[in-house]
Coordinates of C-alpha atoms in Angstrom, one line a residue:
X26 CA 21.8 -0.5 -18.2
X27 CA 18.7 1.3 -19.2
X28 CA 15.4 1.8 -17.0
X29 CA 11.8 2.1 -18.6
X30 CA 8.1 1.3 -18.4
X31 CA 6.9 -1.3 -20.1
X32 CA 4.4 -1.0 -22.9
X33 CA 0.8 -3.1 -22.7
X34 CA 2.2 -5.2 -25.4
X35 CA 5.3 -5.8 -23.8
X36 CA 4.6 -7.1 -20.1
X37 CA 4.3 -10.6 -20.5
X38 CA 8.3 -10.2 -21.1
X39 CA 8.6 -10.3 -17.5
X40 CA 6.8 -13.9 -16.8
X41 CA 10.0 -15.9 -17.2
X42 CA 12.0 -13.6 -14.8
X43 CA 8.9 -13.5 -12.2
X44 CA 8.5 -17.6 -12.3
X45 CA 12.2 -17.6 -11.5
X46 CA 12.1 -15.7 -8.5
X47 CA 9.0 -16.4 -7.1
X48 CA 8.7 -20.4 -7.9
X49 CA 6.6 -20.8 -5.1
X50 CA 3.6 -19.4 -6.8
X51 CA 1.6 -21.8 -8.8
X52 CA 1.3 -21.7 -12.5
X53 CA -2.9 -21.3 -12.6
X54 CA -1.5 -17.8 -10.3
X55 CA 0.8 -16.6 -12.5
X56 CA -1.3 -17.3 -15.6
X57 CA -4.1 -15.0 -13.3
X58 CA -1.5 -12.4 -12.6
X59 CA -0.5 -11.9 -16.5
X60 CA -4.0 -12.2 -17.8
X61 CA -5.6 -10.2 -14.9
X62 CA -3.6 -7.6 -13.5
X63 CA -0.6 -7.0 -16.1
X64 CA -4.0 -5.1 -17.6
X65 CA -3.7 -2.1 -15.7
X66 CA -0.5 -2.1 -13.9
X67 CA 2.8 -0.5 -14.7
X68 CA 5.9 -3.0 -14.9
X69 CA 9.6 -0.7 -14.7
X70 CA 12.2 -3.0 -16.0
X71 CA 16.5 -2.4 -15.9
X72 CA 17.4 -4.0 -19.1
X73 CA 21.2 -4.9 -19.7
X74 CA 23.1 -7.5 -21.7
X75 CA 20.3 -7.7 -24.2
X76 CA 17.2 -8.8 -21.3
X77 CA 15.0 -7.9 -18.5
X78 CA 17.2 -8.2 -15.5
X79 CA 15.2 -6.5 -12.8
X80 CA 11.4 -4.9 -12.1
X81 CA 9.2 -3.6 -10.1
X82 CA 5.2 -3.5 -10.7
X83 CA 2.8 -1.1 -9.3
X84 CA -0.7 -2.7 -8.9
X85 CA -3.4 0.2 -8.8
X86 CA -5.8 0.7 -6.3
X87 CA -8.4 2.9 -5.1
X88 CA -7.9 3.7 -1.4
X89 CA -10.1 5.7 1.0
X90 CA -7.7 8.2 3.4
X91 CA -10.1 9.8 6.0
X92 CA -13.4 9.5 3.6
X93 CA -11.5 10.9 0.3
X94 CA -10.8 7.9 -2.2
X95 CA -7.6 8.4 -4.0
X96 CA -5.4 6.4 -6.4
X97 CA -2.6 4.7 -4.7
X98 CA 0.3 1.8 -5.7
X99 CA 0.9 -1.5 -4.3
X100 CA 4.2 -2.5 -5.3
X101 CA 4.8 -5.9 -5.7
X102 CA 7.0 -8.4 -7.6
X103 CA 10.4 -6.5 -7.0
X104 CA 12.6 -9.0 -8.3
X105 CA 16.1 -9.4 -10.0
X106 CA 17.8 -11.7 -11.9
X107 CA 20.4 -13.7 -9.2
X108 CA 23.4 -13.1 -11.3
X109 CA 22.7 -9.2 -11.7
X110 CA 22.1 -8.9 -7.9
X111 CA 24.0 -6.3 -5.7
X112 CA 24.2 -3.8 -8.0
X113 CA 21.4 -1.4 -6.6
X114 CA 19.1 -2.1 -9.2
X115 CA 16.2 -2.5 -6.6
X116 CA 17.1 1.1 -5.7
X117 CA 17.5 2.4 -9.0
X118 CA 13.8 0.9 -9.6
X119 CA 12.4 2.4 -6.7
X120 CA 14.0 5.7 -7.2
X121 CA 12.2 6.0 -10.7
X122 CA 8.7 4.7 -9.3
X123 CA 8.7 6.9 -6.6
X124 CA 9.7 9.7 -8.7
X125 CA 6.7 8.7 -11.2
X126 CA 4.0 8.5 -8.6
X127 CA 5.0 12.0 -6.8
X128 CA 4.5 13.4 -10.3
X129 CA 1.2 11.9 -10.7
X130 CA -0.1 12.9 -7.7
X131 CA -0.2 10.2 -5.8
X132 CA 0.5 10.6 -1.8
X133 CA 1.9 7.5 -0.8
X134 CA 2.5 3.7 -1.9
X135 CA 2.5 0.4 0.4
X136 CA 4.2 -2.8 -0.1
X137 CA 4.2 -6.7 1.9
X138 CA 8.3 -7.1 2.6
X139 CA 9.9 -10.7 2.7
X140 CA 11.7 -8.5 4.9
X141 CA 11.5 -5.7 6.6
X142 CA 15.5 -4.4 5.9
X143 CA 15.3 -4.4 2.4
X144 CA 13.1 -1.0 2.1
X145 CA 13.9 0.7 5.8
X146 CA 16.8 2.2 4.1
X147 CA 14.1 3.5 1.2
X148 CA 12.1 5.0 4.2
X149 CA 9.4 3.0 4.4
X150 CA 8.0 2.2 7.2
X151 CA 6.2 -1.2 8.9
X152 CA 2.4 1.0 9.9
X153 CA 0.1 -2.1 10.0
X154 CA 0.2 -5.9 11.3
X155 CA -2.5 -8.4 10.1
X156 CA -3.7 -12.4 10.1
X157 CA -6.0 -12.8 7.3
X158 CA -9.0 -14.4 8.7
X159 CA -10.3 -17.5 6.3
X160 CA -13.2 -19.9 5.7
X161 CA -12.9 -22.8 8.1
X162 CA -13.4 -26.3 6.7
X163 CA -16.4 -26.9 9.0
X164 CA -18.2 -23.8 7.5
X165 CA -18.5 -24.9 4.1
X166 CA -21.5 -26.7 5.1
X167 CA -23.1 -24.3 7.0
X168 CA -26.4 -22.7 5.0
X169 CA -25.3 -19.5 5.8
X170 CA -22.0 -20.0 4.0
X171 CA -21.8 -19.6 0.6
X172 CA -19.3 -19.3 -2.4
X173 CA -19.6 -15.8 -4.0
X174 CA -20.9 -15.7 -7.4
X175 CA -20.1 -13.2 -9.9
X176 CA -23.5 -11.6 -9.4
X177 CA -23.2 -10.7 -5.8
X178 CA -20.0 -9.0 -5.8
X179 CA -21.9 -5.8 -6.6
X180 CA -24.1 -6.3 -3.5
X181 CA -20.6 -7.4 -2.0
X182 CA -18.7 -4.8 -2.5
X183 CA -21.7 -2.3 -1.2
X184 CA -21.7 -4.4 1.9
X185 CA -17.7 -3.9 2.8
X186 CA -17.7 -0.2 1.8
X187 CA -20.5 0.3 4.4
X188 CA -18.9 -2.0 7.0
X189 CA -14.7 -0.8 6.4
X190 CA -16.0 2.5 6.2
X191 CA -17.4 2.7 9.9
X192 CA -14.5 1.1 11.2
X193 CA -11.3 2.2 9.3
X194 CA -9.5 5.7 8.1
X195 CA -7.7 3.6 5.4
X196 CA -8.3 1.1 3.2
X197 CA -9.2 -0.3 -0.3
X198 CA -12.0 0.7 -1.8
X199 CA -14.6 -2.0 -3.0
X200 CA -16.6 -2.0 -6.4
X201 CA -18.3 -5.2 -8.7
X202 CA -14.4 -5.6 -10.0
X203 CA -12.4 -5.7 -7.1
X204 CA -14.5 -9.0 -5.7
X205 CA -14.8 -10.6 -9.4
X206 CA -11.1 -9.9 -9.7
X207 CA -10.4 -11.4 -6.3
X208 CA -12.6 -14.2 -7.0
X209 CA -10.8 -15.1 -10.0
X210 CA -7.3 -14.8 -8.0
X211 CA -8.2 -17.7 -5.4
X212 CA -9.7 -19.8 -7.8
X213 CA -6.6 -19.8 -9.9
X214 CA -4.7 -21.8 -6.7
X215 CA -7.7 -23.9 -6.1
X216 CA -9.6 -21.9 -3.3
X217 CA -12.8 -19.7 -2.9
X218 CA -14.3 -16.6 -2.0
X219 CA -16.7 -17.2 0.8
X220 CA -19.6 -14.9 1.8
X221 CA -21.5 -15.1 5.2
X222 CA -25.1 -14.6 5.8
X223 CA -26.8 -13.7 8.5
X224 CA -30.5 -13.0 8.4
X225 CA -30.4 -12.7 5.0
X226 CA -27.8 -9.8 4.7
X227 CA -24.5 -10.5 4.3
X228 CA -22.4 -10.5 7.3
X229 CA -18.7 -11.2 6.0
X230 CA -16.2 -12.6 3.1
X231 CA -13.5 -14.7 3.9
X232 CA -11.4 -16.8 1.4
X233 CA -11.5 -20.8 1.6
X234 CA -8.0 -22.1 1.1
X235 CA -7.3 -26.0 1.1
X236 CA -5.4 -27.2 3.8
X237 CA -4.8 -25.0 7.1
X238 CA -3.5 -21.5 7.5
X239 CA -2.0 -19.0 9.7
X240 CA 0.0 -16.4 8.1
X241 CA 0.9 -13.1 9.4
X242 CA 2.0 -10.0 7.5
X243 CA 3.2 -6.6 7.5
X244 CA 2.4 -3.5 5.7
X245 CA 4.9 -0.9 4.8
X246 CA 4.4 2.5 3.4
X247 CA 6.1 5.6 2.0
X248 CA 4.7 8.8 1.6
X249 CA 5.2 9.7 -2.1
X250 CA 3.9 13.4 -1.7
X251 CA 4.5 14.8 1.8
X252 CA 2.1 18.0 0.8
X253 CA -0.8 15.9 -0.5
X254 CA 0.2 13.4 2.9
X255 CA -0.4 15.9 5.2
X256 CA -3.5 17.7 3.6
X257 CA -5.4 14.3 4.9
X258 CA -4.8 14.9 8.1
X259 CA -8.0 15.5 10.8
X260 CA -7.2 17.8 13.7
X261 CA -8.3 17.4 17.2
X262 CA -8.6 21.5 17.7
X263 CA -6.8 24.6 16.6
X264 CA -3.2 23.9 15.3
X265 CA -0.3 26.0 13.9
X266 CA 2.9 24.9 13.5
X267 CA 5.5 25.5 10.7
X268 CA 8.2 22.9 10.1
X269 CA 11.1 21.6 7.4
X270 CA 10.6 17.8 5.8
X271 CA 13.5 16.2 4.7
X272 CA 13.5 13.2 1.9
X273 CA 16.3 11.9 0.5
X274 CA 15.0 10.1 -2.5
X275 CA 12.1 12.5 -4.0
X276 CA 13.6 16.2 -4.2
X277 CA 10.3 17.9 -4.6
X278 CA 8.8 16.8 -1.0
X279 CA 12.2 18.8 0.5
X280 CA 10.1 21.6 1.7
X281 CA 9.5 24.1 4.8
X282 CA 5.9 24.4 4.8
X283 CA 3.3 26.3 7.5
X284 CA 0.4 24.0 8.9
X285 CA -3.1 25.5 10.3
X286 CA -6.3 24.3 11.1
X287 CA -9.3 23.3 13.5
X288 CA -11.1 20.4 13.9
X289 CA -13.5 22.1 12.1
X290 CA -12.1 23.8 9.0
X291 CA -10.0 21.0 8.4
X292 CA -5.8 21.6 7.8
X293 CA -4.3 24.5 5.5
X294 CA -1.1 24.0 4.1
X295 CA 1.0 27.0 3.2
X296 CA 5.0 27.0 2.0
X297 CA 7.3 28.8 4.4
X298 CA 11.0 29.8 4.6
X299 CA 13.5 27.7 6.7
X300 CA 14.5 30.3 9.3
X301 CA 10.7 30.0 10.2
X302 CA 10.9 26.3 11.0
X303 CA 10.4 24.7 14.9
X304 CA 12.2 21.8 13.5
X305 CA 12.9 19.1 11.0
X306 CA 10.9 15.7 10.3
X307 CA 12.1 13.1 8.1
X308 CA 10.0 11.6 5.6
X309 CA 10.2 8.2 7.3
X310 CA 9.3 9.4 10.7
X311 CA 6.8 11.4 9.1
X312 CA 5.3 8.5 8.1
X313 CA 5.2 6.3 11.1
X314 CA 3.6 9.4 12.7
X315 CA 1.3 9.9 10.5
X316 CA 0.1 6.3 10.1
X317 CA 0.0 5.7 13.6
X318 CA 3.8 3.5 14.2
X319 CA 4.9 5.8 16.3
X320 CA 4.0 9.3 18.8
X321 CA 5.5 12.0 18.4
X322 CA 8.3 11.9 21.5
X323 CA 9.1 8.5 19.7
X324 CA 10.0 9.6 16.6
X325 CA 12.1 12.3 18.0
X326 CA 14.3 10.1 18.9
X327 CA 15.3 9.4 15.7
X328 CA 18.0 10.6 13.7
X329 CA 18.0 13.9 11.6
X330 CA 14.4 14.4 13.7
X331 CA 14.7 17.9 15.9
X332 CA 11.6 19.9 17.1
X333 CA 10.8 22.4 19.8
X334 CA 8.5 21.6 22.8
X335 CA 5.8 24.1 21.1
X336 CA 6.0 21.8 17.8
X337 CA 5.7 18.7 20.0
X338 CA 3.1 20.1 21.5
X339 CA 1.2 21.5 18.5
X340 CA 2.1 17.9 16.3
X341 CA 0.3 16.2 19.3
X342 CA -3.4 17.9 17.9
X343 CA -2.8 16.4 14.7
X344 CA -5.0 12.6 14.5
X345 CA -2.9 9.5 13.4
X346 CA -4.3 7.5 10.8
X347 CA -3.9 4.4 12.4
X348 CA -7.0 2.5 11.6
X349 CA -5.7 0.8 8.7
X350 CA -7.2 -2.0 6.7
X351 CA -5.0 -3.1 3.5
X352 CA -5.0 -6.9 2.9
X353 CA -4.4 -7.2 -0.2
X354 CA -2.7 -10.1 -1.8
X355 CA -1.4 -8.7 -5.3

């Protein structure tokens, strides 16, 4: 059994193995997601028995956390061959990627489960609850409605940035590619990228999908670097606290560290030793802290969480980023 990143020449070795699993997506889809996307993402692979037996791609995205853009991972397609199932190769696959974006500096990656108890024990956490909005039928004819052609997505993507950027501490940031890419995606199953005007300016984008829809999803993420996580942070006035993170799965975010700040300076990070610690976070309940799942008297309930009432009390300044916006579909 050996685990690797695929080449650029070499990702298109994963179609048959994808089509497999996920039947349900259409062929004009998949012939998007391997021409489109398969561009710039990475693909880890277990290979045994002479084939691809497992993987586990990682599409890019920019993402804004409080006002600072920042490269982040969607995983998707996790996906195993049926007969090499139950031998932890999903683990094995997430162990390496995780590993590989805390060393590139990235803070944390987000996923859409089938279900929710395949990566709780991987410590993610469900931060964010959505039903996409779309383009009703009785729209289309409206002369305020119209498809989105390849030269507005520019003007597009200026609009949303100004609009999700008002409104939201997190979410994905738009540029002329993201809406030709996304264009591109729907019309490869048949639907359309709408835009609505009002007075001339554009007012909203919504996607136009035959037939009718009401889906709802969830959002899971995992802090990747618990350092760079908790540099993001706003405070709500002065703050000092030192505390010990635990993480099972990346070594490096293992750590004691000492947190200052005010609302106004903003939040200093300094490393600390462990008999100066007011208690110990895991990196899941870290996580649904900091993204807004949970308070903090919640999530000391949780195992392997202890903290004094000063480090409650001190936690409780820090502001969750729970105004989250990721709806992305691959």
């Amino acid at each position: 059994m050996q685990i690797r990143l695929l080449g650029a020449d070499e990702k298109t070795k994963t179609r048959a193995l994808y089509e497999t699993v996920f039947d349900e997506d259409s062929k004009g889809f998949v012939d998007y997601y391997y021409t489109e996307k398969t561009k710039d993402n990475q693909i880890y692979v277990i290979e045994e028995d002479g084939g691809i037996r497992a993987m586990l791609h990682l599409n890019p995205y920019r993402v804004s956390v409080n006002g600072s853009a920042r490269a982040v991972n969607y995983i998707v397609a996790v996906a195993t061959q049926s007969e090499y199932r139950s031998r932890g190769y999903m683990a094995d696959l997430l162990r390496r990627a995780l590993t590989d974006m805390k060393r590139a500096g990235q803070s944390f990656t987000f996923l859409m489960p089938a279900a929710e108890a395949i990566y709780t024990p991987h410590d993610f956490r469900t931060v964010y609850e959505y039903e996409r909005e779309y383009c009703k039928e009785e729209e289309l004819t409206s002369a305020e409605v119209e498809p989105v052609t390849d030269e507005m997505c520019k003007e597009l993507a200026g609009a949303a940035n100004e609009f999700l950027s008002s409104k939201y501490q997190i979410y994905a940031v738009r540029d002329e590619m993201y809406y030709q890419r996304l264009k591109k995606e729907l019309e490869s199953d048949h639907a359309k990228l709408m835009v609505y005007r009002k007075e001339g300016c554009i007012a909203d984008c919504r996607p136009w999908v035959p037939g009718e829809l009401s889906e709802k999803h969830k959002i899971m993420i995992r802090i990747v670097d618990v350092k760079r996580m908790l540099m993001a942070v706003q405070l709500k006035s002065l703050t000092a606290v030192c505390f010990t993170v635990t993480d099972p799965i990346i070594e490096e975010n293992n750590c004691c560290v000492v947190l200052t700040g005010t609302e106004f300076s903003g939040l200093m990070l300094m490393d600390s030793r462990p008999e100066n610690s007011e208690g110990t976070i895991t990196i899941r309940a870290l996580a649904s802290f900091l993204f807004g799942a949970k308070t903090v008297d919640e999530i000391c309930e949780e195992e392997g969480v202890k903290m004094t009432d000063r480090m409650k009390g001190e936690l409780k300044k820090m502001i969750p980023m729970d105004r989250i916006y990721l709806q992305e579909i691959v």
